[in-house]
Short mmCIF file of C-alpha atoms and ligand atoms in Angstrom, two decimals:
data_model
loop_
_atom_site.label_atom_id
_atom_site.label_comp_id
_atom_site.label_asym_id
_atom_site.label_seq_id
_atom_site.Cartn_x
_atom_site.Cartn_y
_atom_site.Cartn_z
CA UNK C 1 105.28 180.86 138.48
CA UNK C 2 108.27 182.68 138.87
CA UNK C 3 110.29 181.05 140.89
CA UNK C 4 109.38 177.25 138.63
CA UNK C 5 112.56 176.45 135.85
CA UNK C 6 111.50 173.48 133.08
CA UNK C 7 113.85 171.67 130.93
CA UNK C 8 111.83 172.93 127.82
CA UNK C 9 109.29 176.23 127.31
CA UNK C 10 107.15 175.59 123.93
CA UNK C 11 105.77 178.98 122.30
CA UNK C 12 102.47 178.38 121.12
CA UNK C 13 100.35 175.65 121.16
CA UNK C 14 99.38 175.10 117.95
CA UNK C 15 100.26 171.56 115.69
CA UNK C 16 103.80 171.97 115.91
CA UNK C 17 104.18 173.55 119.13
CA UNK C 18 102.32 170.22 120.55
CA UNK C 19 103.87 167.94 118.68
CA UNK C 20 107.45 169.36 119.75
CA UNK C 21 106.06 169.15 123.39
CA UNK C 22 104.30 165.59 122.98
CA UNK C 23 107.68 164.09 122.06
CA UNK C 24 110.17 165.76 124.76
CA UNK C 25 107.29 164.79 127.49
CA UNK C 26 107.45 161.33 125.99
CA UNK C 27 111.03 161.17 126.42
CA UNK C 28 110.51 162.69 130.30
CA UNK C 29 112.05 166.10 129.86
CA UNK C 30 110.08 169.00 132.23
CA UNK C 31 108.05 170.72 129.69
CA UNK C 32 106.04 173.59 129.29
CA UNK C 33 103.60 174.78 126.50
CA UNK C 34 102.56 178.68 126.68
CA UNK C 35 99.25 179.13 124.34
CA UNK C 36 97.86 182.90 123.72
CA UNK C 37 94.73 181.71 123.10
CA UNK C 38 92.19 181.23 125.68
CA UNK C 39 92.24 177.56 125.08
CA UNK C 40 93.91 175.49 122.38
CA UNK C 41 92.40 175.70 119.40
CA UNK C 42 90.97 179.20 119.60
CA UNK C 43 93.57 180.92 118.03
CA UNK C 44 94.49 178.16 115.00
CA UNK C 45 92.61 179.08 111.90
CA UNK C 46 92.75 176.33 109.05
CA UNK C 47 91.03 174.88 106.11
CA UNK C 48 90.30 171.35 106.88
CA UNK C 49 92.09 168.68 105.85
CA UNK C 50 95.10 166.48 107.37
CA UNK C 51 97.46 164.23 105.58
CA UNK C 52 97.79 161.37 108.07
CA UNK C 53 101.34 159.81 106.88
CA UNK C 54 103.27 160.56 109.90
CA UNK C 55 100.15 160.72 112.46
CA UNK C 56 100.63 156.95 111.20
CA UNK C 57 103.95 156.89 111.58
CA UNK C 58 104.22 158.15 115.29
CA UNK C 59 101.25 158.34 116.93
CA UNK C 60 99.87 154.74 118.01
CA UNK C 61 96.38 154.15 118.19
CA UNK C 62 95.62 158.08 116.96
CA UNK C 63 92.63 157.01 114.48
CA UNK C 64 90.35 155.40 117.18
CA UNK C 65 90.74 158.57 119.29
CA UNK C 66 91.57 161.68 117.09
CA UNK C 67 88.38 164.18 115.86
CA UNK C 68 88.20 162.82 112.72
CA UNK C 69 85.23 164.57 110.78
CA UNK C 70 85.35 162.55 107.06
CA UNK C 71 87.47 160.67 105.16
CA UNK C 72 88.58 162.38 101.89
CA UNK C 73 87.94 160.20 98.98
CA UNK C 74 86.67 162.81 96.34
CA UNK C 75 89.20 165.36 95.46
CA UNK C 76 87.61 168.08 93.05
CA UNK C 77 88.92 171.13 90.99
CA UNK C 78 86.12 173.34 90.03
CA UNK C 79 86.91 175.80 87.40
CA UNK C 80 84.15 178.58 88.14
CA UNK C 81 82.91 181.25 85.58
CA UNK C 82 79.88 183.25 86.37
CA UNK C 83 77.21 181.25 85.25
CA UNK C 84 78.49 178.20 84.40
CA UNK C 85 81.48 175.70 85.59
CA UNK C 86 84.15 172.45 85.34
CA UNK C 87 84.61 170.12 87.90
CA UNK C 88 87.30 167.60 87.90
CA UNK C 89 86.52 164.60 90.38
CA UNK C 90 89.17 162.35 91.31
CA UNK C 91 87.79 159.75 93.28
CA UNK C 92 88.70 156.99 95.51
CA UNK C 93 85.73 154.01 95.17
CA UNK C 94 87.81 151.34 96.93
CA UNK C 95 90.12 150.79 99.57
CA UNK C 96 92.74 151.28 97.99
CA UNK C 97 96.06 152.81 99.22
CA UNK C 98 94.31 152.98 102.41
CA UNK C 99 92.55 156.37 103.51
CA UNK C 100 95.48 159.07 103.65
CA UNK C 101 93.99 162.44 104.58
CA UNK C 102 91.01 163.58 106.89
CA UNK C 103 88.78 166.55 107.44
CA UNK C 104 88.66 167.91 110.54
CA UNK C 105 88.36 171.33 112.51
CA UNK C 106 91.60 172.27 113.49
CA UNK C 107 90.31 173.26 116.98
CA UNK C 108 89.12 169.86 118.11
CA UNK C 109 92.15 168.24 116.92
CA UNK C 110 94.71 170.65 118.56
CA UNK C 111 92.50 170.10 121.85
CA UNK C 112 92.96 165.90 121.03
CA UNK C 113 96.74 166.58 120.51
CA UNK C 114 96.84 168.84 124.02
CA UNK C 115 95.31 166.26 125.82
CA UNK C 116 97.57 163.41 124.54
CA UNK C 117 100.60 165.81 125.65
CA UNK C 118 98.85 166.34 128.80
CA UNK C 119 99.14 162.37 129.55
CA UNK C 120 102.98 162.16 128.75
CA UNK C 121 103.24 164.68 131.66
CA UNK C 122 103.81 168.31 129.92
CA UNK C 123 101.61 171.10 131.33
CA UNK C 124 100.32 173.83 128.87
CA UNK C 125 99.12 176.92 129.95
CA UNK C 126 96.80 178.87 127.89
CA UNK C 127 95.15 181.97 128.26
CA UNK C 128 99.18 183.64 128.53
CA UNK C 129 100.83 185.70 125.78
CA UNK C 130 105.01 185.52 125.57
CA UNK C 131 106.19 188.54 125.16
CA UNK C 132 109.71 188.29 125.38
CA UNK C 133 112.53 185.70 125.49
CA UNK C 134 115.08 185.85 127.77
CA UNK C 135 118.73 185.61 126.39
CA UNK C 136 121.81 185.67 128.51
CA UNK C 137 124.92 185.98 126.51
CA UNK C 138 122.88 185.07 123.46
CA UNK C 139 121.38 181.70 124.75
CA UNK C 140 118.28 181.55 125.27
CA UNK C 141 117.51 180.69 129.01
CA UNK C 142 113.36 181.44 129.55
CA UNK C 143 110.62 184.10 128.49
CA UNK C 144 108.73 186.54 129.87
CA UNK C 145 104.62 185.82 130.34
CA UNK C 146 102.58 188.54 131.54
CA UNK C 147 105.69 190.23 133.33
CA UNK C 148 107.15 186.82 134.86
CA UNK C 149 109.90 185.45 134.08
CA UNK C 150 109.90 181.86 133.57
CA UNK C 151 113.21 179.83 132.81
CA UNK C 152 114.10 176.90 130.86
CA UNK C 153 116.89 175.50 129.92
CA UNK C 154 115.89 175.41 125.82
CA UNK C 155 113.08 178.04 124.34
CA UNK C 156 111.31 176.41 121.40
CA UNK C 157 109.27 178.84 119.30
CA UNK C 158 105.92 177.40 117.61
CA UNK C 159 104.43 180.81 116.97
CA UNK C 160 102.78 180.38 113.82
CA UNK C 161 103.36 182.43 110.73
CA UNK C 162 102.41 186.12 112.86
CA UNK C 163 106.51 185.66 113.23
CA UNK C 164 106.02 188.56 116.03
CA UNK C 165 108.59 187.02 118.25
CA UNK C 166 110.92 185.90 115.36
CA UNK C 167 111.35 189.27 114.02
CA UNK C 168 112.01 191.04 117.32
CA UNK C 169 114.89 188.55 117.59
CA UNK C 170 115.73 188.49 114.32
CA UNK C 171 115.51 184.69 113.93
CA UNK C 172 113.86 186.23 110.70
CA UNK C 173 112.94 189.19 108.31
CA UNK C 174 109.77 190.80 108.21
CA UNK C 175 107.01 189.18 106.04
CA UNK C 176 106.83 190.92 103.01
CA UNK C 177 103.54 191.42 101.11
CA UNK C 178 104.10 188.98 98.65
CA UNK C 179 105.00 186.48 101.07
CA UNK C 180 101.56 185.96 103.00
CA UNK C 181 98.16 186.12 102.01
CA UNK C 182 94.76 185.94 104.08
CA UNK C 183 92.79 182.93 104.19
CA UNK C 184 89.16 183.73 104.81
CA UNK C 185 87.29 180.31 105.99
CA UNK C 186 83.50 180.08 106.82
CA UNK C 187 81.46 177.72 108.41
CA UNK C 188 77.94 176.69 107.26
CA UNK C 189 76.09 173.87 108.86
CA UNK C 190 74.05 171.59 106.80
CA UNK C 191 73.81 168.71 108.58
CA UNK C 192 74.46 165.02 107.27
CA UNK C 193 71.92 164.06 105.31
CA UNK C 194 71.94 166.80 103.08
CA UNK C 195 75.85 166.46 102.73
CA UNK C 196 76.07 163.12 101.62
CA UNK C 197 73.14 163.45 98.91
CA UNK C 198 74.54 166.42 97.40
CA UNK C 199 78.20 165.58 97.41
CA UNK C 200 77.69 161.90 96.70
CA UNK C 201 79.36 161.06 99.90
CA UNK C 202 78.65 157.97 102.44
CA UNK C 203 78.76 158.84 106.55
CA UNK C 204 82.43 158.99 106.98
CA UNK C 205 83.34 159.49 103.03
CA UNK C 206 84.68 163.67 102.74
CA UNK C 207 85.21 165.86 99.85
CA UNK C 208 88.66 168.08 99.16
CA UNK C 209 87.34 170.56 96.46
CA UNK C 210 89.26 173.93 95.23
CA UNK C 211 87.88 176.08 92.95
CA UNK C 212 89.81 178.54 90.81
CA UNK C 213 87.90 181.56 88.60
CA UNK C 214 84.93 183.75 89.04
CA UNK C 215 84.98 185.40 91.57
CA UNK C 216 88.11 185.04 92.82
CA UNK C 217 89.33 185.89 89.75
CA UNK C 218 88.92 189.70 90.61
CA UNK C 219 91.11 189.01 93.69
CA UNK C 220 93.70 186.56 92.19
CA UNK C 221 92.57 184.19 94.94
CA UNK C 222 91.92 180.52 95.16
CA UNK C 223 89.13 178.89 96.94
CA UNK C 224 88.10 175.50 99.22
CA UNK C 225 85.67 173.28 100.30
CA UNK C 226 85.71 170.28 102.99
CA UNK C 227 82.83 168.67 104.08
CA UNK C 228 83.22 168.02 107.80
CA UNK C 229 80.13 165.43 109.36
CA UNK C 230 77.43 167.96 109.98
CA UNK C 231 79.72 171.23 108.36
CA UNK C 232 80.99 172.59 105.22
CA UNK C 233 84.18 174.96 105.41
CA UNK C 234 84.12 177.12 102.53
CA UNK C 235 86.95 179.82 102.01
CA UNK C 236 89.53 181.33 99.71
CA UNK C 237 92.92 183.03 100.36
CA UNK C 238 93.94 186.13 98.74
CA UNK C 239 97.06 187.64 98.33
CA UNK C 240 97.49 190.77 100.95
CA UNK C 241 97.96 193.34 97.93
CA UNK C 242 94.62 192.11 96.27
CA UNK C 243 93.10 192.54 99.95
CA UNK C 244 91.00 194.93 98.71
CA UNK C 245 89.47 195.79 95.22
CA UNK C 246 87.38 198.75 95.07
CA UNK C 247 85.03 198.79 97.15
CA UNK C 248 85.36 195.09 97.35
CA UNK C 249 86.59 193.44 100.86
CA UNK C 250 87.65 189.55 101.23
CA UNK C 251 84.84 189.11 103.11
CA UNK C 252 82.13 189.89 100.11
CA UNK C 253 84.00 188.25 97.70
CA UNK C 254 84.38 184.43 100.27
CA UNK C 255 79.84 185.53 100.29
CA UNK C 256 80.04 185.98 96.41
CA UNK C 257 81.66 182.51 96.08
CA UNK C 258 79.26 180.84 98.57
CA UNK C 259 76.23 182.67 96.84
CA UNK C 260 78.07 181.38 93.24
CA UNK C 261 74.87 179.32 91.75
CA UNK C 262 77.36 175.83 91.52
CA UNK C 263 78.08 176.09 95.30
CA UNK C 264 74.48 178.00 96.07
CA UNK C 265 72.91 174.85 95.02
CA UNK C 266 75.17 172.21 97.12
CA UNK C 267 75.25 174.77 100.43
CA UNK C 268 71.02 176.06 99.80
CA UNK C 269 69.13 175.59 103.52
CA UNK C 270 72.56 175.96 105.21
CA UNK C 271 73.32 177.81 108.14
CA UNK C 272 76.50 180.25 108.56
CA UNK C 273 78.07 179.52 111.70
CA UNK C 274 81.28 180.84 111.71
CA UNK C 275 83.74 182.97 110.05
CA UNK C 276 87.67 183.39 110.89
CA UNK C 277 90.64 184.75 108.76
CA UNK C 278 94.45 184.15 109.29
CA UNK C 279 97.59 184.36 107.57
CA UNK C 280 99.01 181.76 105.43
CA UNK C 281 102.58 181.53 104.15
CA UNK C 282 102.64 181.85 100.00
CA UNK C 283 106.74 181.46 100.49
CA UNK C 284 107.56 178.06 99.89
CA UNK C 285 111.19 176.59 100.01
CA UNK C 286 112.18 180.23 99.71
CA UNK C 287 110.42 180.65 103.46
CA UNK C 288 111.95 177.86 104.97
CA UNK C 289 114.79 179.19 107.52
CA UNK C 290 118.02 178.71 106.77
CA UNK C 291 118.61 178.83 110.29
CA UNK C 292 116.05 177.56 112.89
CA UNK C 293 118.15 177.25 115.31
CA UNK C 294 120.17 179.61 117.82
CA UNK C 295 122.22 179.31 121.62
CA UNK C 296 119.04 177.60 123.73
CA UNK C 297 116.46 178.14 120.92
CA UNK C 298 114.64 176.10 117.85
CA UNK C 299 111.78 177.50 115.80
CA UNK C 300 109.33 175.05 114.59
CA UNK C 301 106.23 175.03 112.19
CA UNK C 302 104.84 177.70 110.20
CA UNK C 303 107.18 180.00 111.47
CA UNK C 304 110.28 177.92 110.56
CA UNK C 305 108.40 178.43 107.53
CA UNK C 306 107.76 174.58 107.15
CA UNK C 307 104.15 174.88 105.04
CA UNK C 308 104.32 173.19 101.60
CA UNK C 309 101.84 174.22 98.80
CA UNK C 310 101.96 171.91 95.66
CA UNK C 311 99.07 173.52 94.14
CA UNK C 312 97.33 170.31 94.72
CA UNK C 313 97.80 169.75 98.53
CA UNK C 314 98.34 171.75 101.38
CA UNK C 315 100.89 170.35 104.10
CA UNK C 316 100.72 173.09 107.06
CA UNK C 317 99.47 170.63 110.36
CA UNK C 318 101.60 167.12 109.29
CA UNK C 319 104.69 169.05 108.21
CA UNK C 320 104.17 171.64 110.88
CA UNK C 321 104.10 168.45 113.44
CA UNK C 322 107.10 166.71 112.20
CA UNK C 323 109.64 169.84 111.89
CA UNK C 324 108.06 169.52 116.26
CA UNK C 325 108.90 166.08 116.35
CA UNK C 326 112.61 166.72 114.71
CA UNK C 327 113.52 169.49 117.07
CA UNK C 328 112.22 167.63 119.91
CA UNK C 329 114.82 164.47 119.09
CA UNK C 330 117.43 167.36 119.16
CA UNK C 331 116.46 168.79 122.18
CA UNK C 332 116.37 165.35 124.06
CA UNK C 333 120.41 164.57 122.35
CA UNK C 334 121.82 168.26 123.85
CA UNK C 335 119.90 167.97 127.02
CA UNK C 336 121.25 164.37 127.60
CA UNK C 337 124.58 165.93 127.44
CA UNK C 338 123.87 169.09 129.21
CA UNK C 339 124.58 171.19 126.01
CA UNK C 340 122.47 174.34 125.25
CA UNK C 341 124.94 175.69 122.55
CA UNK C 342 124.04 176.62 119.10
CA UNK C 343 126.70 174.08 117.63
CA UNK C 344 124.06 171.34 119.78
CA UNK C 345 121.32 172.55 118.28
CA UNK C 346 122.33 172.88 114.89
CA UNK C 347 121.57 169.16 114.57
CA UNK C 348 117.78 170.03 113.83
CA UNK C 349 119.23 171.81 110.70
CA UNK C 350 120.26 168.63 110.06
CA UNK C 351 117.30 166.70 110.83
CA UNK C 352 114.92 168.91 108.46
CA UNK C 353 117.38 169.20 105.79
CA UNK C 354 117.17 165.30 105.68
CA UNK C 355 113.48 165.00 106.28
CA UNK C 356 110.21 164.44 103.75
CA UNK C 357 109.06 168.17 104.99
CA UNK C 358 112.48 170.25 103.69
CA UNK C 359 112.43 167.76 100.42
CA UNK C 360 109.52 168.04 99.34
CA UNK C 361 109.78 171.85 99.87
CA UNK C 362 113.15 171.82 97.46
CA UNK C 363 111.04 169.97 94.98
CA UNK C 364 108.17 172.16 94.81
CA UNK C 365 110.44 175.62 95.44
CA UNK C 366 109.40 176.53 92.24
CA UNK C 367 105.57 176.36 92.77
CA UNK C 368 104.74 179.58 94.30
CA UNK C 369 106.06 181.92 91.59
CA UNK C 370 104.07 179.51 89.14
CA UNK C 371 101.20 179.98 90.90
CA UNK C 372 101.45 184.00 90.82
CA UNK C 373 100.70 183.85 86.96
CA UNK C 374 97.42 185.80 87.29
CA UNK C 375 96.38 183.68 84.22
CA UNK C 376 95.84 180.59 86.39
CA UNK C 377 92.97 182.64 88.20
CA UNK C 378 91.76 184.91 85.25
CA UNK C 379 92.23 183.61 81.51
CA UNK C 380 92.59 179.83 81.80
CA UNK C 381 89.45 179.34 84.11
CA UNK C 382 87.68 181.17 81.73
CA UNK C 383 88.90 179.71 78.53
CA UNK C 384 87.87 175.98 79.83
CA UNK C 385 84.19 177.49 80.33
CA UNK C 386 84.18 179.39 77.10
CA UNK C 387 85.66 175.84 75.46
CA UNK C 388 82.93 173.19 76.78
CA UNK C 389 80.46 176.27 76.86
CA UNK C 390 80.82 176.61 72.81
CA UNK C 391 81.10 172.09 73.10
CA UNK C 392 77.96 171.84 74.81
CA UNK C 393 75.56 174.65 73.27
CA UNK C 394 73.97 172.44 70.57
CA UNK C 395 72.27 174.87 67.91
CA UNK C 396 72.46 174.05 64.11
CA UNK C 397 75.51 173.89 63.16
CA UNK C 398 78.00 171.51 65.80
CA UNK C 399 81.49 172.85 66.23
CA UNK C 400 84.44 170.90 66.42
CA UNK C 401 87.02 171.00 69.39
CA UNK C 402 89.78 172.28 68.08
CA UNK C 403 87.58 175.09 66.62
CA UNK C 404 85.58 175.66 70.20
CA UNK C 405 89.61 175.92 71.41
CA UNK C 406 90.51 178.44 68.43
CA UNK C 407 87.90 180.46 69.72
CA UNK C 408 88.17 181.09 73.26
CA UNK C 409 91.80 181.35 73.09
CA UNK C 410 91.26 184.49 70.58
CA UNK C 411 91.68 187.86 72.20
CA UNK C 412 92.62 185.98 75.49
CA UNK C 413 96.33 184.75 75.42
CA UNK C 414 98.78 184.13 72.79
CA UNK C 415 99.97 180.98 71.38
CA UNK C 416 103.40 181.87 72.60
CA UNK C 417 102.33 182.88 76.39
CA UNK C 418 100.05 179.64 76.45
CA UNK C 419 103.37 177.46 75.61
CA UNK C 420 105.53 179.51 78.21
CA UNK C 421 102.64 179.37 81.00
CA UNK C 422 102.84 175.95 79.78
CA UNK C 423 106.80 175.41 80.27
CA UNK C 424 106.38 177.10 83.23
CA UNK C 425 104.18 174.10 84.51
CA UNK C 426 106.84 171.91 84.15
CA UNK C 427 108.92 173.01 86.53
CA UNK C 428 106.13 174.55 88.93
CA UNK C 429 103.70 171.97 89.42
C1 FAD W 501 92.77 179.56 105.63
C2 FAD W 501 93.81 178.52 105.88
C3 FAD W 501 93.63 177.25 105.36
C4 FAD W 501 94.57 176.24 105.63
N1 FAD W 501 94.29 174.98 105.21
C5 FAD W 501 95.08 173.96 105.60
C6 FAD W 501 94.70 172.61 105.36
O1 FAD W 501 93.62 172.31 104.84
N2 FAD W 501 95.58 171.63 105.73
C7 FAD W 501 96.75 171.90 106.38
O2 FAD W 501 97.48 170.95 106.73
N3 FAD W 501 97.11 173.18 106.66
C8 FAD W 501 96.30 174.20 106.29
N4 FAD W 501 96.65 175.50 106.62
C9 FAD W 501 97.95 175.75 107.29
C10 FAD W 501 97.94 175.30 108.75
O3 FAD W 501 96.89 175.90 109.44
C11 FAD W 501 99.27 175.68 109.41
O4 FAD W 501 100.34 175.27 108.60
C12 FAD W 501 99.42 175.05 110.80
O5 FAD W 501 98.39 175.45 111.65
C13 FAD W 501 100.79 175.45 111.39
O6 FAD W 501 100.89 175.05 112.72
P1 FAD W 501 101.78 175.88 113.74
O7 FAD W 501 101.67 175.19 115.05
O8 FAD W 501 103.11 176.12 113.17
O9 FAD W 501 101.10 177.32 113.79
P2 FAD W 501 99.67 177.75 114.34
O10 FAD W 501 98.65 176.72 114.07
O11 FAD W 501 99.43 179.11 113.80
O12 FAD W 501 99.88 177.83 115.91
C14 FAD W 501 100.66 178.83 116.51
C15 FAD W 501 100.16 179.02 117.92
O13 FAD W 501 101.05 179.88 118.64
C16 FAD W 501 100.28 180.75 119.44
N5 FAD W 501 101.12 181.94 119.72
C17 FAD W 501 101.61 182.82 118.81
N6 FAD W 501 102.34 183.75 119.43
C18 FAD W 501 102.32 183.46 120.76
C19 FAD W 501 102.88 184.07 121.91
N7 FAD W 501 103.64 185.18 121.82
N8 FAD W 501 102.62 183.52 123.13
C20 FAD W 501 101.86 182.41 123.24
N9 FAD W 501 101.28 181.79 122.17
C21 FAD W 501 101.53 182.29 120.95
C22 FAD W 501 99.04 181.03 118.59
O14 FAD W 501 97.97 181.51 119.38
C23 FAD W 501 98.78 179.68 117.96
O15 FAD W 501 97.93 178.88 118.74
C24 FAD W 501 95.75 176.53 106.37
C25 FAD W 501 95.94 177.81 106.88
C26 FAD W 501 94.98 178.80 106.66
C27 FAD W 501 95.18 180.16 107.25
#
């Protein structure tokens, strides 16, 4: 291994990390992906859905061969409060628009996406940590893998949001607490049958479904739910700094939303399987590199800072793949030319700043300090229960709406901090 030199050494082999290597293969450049995992997929931690817009776009014939678990067609918002609930459903009965987002275990697909690099003629090595990169007069030229050197002529680095390598470098700072939080995600089979009667579903019809409220409203946390073909993946991510409350871990509070009597009731006779936690960007725009780029290097993915967060949708795998796909069609320009410099690469800059995945991240920049108001976990969840609560309890005398409204918002939140939270919305959702 020592002696070998590729055109290209990928960092990681997660979505973008493949992606980056699927499209230099494709265009015949010598490439090698270096996974720390034991095999793809062990390492990637996510909650389970995919937007499919540029699988479409540029990866022929992916739906008859990718893992797809369900097609999403019910999206839900569940506003939980300790013994009672509201649930939004937007639903999808027809066709229409086409189906744009899968579940999916992020394992499986990464595997797919391995072996579709593996056919273009890249090699990926897992099992191998990277623990340096090797710069000579500050260009990149290789890395060092369990005390080898191995060269290249460009380093791409697809490490995810642990940033380990990135901040030894200094490609970038040091997360700060605010920055991350911890996604907690378990795994409860309940087999098909059971799945589609109690989420309404057919076969190959999914459900998206966040909740906001008790009991993540001790943590500040938001929660999910995908139904996969025999699985659900239930989770929440937390903020780092609400990590712990009390005597309260993450882990008892993902149980206390699983044993919540809504979601008791849809997961009851299910078996836990599995339970992983990772990191998961909360930065936004604000975390998107203002330089990915460097002499012989490109960062890609979550650690280019790439995920997007509307508050609705989460884009970490498609936009994760693209930013691959971008630095890729720089690599193949310099290398065509023979140029390693930073001025070559600085064309990716270019390429994301033009692309859907840095766009979209200027329009939603705003978004993550919106969703920090601790009223969007606490108060409002709370209030909607308390409103339809009051609605819905029929004794003598009905109550009116407005008055139901008058009610709940008493002692919880001023008129004036409900219009400003309000405002706020505007610009952050
Ligand atoms: C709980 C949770 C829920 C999420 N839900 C969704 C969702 O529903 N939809 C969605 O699109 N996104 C979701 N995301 C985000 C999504 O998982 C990421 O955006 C996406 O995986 C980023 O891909 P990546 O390739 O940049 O990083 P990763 O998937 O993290 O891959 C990085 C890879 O690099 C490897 N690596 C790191 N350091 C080294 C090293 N030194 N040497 C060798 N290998 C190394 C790691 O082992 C890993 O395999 C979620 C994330 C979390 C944590």
């Amino acid at each position: 291994m020592s002696e070998e030199k590729f055109d290209v050494i990928v960092i990681g082999g997660g979505p973008a990390g493949l992606s980056t290597a699927y499209f230099l293969a494709k265009k015949g450049l010598e490439t090698l992906v270096i996974e720390r995992g034991p095999e793809l997929g062990a390492k990637n931690v996510f909650g389970g859905r995919i937007y499919s817009y540029f699988l479409d776009k540029y990866f022929d014939g992916w739906r008859n061969e990718a893992p797809i678990e369900r097609w999403v067609r019910s999206e839900r918002v569940s506003f939980l409060c300790k013994e009672d609930g509201v649930t939004i459903e937007y639903r999808k009965y027809d066709d229409i628009d086409g189906f744009d987002s899968f579940t999916a275990f992020l394992s499986k697909f990464v595997s797919w996406l391995g072996e579709r690099v593996e056919n273009e003629g890249a090699s990926i090595i897992p099992g191998v940590k990277v623990e340096e990169i090797i710069f000579e007069d500050n260009v990149a030229k290789g890395v060092v893998a369990e005390g080898e050197k191995i060269l290249a002529d460009y380093v791409v680095v697809a490490e995810g949001v642990n940033t380990l390598l990135s901040e030894k470098y200094g490609f970038r700072r040091m997360h700060t607490p605010e920055a991350v939080a911890v996604g907690i995600k378990e795994v409860v089979k309940l087999g098909k049958n059971l799945i589609n009667e109690r989420f309404s579903v057919s076969d190959d019809e999914g459900v998206a479904q966040f909740f906001l409220g008790y009991p993540l409203n001790i943590v500040k946390g938001g929660g999910f739910l995908y139904t996969m073909k025999e699985y659900v993946t239930i989770g929440a991510v937390i903020k780092i700094e609400h990590a712990r409350v009390g005597d309260t871990y993450m882990r008892e509070i993902v149980e206390d939303l699983r044993m919540h009597p809504y979601i008791r009731r849809l997961l009851e006779g299910g078996t836990l399987v599995e339970y992983s936690a990772h990191l998961v960007s909360e930065e936004g725009f604000g975390g998107l590199l203002d330089k990915p780029y460097g002499g012989g290097y490109l960062i890609v993915g979550d650690a280019a800072g790439t995920l997007l967060n509307t508050g609705f949708t989460i884009r970490g795998v498609d936009f994760a793949m693209e930013s691959g796909r971008l630095a890729a069609e720089t690599i193949v320009n310099a290398h065509e030319k023979g140029d390693t410099s930073e001025e070559a690469l600085s064309y990716y800059k270019k390429l994301l700043d033009e692309s859907i995945v840095s766009k979209a991240l200027r329009k939603f920049r705003n978004t993550p300090k919106f969703l920090s108001n601790e009223r969007l976990y606490t108060t409002y969840p709370s209030m909607l229960c308390d409103v339809l609560r009051r609605i819905y309890t029929v004794d003598e005398m009905p109550i009116r709406a407005y008055e139901a409204l008058k009610e709940a918002t008493k002692d919880r939140v001023s008129l004036i901090t409900l219009l400003k939270d309000l405002w706020a919305a505007r610009g952050g959702i």
